[in-house]
XYZ file of C-alpha atoms in Angstrom:
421
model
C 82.590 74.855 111.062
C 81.237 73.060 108.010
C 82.800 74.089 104.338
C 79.446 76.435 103.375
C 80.578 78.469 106.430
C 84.076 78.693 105.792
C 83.321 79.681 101.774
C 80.943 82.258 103.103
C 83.325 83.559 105.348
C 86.093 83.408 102.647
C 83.841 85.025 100.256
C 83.016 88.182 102.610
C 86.672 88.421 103.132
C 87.333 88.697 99.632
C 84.668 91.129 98.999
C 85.381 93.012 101.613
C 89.364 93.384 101.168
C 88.311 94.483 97.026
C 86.282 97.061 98.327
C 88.771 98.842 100.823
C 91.560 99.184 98.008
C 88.115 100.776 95.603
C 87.555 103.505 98.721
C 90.790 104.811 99.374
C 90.404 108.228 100.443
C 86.997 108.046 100.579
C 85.187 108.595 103.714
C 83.681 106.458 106.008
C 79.980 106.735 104.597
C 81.029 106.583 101.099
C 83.071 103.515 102.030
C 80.244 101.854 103.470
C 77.922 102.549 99.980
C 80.621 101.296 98.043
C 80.911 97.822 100.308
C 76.968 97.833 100.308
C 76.807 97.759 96.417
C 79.404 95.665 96.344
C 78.142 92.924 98.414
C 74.342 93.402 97.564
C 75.451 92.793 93.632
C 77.804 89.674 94.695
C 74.572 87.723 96.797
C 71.432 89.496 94.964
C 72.886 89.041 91.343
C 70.627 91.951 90.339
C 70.783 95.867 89.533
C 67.498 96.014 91.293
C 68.146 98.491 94.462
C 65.207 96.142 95.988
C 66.991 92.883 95.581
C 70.711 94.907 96.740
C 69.119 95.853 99.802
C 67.721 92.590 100.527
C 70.796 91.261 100.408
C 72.272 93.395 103.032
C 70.089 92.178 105.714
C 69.854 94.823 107.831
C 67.872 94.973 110.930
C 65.537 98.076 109.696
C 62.548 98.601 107.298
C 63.515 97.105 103.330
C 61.865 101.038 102.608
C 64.809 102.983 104.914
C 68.195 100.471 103.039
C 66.428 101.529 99.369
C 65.752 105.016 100.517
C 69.679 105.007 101.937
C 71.154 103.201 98.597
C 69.256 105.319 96.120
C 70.472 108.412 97.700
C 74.050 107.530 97.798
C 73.279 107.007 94.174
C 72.040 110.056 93.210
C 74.261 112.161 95.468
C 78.004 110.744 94.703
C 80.243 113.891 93.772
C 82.181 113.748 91.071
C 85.673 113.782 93.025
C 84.701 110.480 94.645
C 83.499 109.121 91.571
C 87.068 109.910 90.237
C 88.777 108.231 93.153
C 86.495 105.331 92.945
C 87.459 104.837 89.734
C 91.067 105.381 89.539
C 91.354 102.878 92.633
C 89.422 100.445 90.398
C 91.810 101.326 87.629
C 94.866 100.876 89.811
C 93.892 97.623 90.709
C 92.190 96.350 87.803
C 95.501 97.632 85.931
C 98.018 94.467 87.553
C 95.964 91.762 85.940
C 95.887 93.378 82.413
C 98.837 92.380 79.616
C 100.487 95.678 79.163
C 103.272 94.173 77.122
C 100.682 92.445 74.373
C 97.623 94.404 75.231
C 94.274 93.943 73.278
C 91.244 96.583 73.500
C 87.593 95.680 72.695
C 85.361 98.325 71.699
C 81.746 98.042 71.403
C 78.379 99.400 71.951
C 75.282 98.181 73.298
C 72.048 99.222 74.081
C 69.612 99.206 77.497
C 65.733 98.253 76.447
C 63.652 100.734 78.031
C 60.756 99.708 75.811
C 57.741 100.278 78.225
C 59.536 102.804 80.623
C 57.910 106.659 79.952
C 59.312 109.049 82.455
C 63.155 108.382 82.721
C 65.247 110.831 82.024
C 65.923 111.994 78.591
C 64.723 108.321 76.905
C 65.685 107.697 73.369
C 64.997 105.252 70.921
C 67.775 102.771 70.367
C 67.600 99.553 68.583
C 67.162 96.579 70.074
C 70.322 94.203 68.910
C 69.165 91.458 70.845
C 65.962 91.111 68.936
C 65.174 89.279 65.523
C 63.494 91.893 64.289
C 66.255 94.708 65.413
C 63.009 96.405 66.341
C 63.699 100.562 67.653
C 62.275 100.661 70.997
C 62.813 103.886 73.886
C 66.700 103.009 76.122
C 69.808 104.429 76.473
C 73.081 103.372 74.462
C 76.123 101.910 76.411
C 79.236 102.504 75.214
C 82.531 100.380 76.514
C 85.820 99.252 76.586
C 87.229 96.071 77.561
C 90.701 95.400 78.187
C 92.094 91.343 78.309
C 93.303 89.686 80.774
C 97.403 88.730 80.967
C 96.332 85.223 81.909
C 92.998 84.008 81.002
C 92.435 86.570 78.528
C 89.167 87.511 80.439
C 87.433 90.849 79.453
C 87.651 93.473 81.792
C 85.857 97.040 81.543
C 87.794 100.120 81.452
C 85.302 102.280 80.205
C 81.600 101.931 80.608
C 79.242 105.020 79.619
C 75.567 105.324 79.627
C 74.184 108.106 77.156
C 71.203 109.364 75.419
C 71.312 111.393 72.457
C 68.775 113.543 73.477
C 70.811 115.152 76.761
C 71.731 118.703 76.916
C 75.662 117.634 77.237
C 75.195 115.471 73.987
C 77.925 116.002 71.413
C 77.971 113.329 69.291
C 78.568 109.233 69.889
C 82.052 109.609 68.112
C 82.879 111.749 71.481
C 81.831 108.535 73.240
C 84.212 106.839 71.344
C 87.024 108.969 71.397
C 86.825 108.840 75.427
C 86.745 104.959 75.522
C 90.075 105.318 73.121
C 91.385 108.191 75.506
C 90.851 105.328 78.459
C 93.117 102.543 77.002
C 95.675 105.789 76.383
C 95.463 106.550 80.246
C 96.358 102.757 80.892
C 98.295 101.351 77.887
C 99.616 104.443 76.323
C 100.140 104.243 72.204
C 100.941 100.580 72.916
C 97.772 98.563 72.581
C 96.059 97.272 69.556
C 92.012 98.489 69.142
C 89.699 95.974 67.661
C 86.064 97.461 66.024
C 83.121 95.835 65.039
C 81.637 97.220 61.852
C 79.684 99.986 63.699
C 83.189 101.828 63.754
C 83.439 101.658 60.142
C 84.584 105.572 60.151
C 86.671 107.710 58.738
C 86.840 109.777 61.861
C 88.177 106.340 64.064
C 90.673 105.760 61.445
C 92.044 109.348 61.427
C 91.929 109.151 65.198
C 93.668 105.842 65.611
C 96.692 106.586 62.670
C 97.074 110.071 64.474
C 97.575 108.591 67.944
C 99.769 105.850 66.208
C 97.863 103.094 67.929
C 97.155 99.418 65.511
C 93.699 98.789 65.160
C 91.894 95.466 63.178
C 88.372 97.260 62.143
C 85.357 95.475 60.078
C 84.047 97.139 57.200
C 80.622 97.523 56.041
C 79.493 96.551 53.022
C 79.182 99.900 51.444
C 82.294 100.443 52.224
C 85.031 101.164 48.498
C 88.815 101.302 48.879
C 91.405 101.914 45.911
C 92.691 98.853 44.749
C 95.712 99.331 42.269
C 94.049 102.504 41.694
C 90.724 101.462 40.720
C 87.654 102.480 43.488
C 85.880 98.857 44.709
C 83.567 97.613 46.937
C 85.319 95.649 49.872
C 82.257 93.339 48.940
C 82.727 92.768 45.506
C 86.640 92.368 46.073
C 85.668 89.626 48.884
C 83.626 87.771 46.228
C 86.338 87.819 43.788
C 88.988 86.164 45.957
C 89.520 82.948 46.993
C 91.004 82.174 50.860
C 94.187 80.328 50.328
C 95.159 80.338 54.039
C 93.487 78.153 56.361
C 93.246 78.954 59.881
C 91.402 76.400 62.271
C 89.489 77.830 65.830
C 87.906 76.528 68.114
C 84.673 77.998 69.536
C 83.248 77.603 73.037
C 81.439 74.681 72.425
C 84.565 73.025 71.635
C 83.468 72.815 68.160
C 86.630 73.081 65.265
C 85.909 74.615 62.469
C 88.196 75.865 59.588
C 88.334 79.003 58.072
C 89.904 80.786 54.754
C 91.664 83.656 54.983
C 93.030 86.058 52.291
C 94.814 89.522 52.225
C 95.652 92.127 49.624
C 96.799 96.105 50.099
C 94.113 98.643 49.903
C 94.044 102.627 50.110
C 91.370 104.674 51.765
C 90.527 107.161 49.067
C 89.970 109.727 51.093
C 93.308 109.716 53.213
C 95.310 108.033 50.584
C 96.704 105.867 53.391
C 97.620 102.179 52.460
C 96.265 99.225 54.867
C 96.130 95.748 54.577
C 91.935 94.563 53.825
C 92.007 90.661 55.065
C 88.929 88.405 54.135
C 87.782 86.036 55.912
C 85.809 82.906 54.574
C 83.501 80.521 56.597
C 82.114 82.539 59.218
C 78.922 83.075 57.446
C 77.269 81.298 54.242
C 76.272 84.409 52.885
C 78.846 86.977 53.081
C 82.690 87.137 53.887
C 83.801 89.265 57.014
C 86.449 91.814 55.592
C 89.082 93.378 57.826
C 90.950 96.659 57.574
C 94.077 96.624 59.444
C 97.583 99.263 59.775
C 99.415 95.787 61.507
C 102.700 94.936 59.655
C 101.858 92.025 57.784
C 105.021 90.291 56.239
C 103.456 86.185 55.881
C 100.558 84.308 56.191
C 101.018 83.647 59.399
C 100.842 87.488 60.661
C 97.007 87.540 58.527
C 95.696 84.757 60.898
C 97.327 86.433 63.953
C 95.380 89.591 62.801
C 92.563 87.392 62.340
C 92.688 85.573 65.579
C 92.773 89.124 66.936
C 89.867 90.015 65.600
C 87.588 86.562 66.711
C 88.551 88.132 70.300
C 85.895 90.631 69.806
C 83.188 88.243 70.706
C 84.459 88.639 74.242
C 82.769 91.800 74.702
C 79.499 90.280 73.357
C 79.991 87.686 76.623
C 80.720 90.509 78.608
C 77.549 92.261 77.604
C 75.538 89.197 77.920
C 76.793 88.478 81.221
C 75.831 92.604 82.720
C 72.135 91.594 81.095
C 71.385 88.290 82.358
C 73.221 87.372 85.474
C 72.995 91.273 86.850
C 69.318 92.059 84.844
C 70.851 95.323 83.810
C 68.255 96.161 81.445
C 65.909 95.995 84.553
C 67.586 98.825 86.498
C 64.681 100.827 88.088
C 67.025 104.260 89.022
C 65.404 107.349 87.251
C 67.954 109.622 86.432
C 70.947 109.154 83.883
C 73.368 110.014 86.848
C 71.726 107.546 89.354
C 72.434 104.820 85.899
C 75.678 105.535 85.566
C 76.511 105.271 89.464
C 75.078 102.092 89.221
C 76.581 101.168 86.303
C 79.987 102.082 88.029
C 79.185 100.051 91.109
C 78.591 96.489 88.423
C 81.614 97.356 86.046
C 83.958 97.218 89.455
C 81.920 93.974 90.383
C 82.767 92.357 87.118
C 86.048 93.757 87.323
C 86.646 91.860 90.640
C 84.751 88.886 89.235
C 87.434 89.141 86.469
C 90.460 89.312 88.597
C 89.259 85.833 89.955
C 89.054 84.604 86.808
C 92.310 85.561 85.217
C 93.845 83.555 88.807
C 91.317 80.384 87.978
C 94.565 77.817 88.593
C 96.372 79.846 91.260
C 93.494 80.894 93.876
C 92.118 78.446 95.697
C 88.975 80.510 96.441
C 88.241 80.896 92.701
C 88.417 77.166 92.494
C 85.816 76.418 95.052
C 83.437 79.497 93.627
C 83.513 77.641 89.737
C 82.271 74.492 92.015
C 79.917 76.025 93.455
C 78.505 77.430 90.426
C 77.520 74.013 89.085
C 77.893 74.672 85.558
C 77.379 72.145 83.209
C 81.095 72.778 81.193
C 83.500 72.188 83.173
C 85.891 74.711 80.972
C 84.918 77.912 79.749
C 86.331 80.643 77.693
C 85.016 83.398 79.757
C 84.487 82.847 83.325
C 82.175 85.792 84.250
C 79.213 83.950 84.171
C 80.022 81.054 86.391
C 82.055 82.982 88.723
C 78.583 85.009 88.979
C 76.414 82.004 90.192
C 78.683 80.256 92.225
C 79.515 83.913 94.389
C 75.656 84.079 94.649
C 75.420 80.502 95.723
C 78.166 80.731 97.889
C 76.264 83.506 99.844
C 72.900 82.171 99.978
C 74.265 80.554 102.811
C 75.291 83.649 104.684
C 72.638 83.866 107.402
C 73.699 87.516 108.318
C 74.659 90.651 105.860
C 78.042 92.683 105.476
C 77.405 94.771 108.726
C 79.640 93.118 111.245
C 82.623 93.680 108.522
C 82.438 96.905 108.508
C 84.138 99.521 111.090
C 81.428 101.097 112.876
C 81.783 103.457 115.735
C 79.117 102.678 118.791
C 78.581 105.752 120.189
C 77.118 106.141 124.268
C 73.589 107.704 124.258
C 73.860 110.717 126.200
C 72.564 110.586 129.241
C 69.865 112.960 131.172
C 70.838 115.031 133.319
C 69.453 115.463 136.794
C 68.944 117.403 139.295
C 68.741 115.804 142.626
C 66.843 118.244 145.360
């Protein structure tokens, strides 16, 4: 047995062993979908139902394994989606640093820009291009926990919505169930981090009520009370001059050295006191100012806060990782139910691929996947999407599908009777 079988042997193992502890208490057929999706994301590396079902290899038409796969995903009730994802939870939930934990919230958007007859389409803005052109998609909304080890970003709440569904409330109602998520895991004890899209009075007063710490950007527009006196946070930032340097180190293993400087701040509408922290050197044209409810006592707390903050750009990886290793955007499933199933079936991939990440020096198999992957770097930041290639390469080499894992009862064909005269 050379070492391509043995990893692809390995790697089925793993898979299948993950997906057993996601379907407990499932039945049998909905334990078989779940390994199916499973295993057809880990070799086909695509939300394409096409490209899962080729990976399954299964001795019947391509037509019948689509036909099969689509209506699993149209048809899950919601009771198993619940167990499916409390087992991910439950598992996902040992890797995660409960004693220092750190919540990412963002959202994101799936390009739908020549699609006409999916289910309620709406026009979102397309982030990933120059232009920020509005196109027809869906928004994503979704929270990632890190990792106790690696500090790898892990979903705990993924939601595709349109605005123009019947059940639409509002997006803040997204929001406030992604918060509700890290509640069900972390309790009050986790800190929320926001991009500048959260810049809301409705996420503050959320956040102080549920006395949970939370590092938020502010938009320009944006005026505090400063000694009194109503401000911009922009013209404030211009005023100031960093005094504290803080040095980080990108991915690229480039240094670079920032300024950082504080001062306390009211929201005029709550009267609440924060801390507003301004950051320096990120951008040529305009500081990045922070609103935070963290203690800060020293200088040393404002780059913690900081630091805290640069851990956003996780998410983004996390994000770019669901759109170009899994061509998310490129999902082909019609209805927003059917999206969301499949969007279920990835976030537990990338939570698995995330478990092997946050064990990169302490599994052996995760060590032979990042080999296989061939990447360029030798170290990254965020593993997802090496782990990605090198599971795909891995299985390239499986000659047969996930079939003869799986515990299926042969049954005799009944015989005919006869009648002997």
């Amino acid at each position: 047995m050379n070492n391509f079988t043995t990893n692809t042997y390995e790697m089925k193992r793993e898979i299948v062993n993950f997906s057993k502890k996601i379907s407990l208490e499932l039945n049998k057929p909905t334990s078989k979908f779940v390994l199916d999706m499973q295993y057809g994301l880990s070799k086909g590396g695509s939300c394409l139902i096409s490209e899962i079902a080729r990976s399954l290899d299964e001795d019947i038409k391509l037509n019948y394994t689509i036909e099969r796969l689509c209506d699993n995903l149209n048809n899950l009730y919601e009771e198993e989606k619940e167990t499916i994802w409390n087992n991910y939870i439950k598992e996902v939930s040992k890797v995660l640093d409960k004693d220092n934990a750190i919540v990412l919230f963002d959202d994101s958007d799936i390009n739908k820009e020549y699609s006409k007859k999916l289910e309620d389409l709406d026009r979102v803005i397309d982030a990933s291009s120059k232009d920020k052109k509005t196109v027809n998609g869906y928004h994503v909304c979704e929270a990632t926990a890190l990792t106790k080890n690696e500090k790898q970003p892990l979903s705990i709440y993924s939601k595709i919505y349109s605005c123009k569904s019947k059940d639409f409330v509002s997006k803040n109602e997204y929001t406030k169930k992604s918060i509700e998520a890290a509640e069900d895991i972390f309790g009050e004890e986790f800190i929320g981090i926001f991009d500048r899209g959260y810049d809301n009075n409705k996420i503050f007063d959320y956040m102080s009520k549920k006395h949970h710490k939370f590092v938020v950007r502010l938009d320009d527009v944006r005026t505090l009370l400063f000694k009194g006196k109503r401000r911009s946070v922009l013209e404030v930032a211009k005023s100031r001059k960093g005094k504290i340097v803080m040095k980080v180190l990108f991915d690229d293993n480039e240094e670079q050295e920032l300024l950082l400087s504080y001062t306390k701040a009211v929201l005029p509408y709550n009267n609440e006191e924060y801390t507003l922290i301004i950051v320096y050197g990120l951008s040529e044209e305009k500081p990045m100012k922070l609103l935070t409810n963290i203690d800060i006592n020293d200088k040393d707390d404002v780059i913690k806060v900081a630091r805290l903050y640069l851990s956003r750009w996780r998410i983004e990886e996390h994000f770019r990782g669901k759109k170009q290793e899994y061509d998310f955007e490129n999902m082909r499933v019609r209805t927003l139910e059917s999206m969301n199933n499949l969007n279920m079936m990835l976030t537990i991939h990338l939570g698995h691929i995330a478990i092997l990440a946050d064990n990169i020096d302490r599994k052996l198999l995760t060590i032979k996947i990042i080999y296989a992957s061939k990447s360029l770097k030798e170290k990254s930041i965020v593993w997802l999407s090496q782990i990605a290639r090198g599971i795909k390469r891995i299985l390239s080499y499986a000659h047969t599908g996930i079939k003869e894992w799986m515990d299926i009862e042969v049954r005799e064909k009944y015989k005919q009777l006869e009648l002997k005269l």
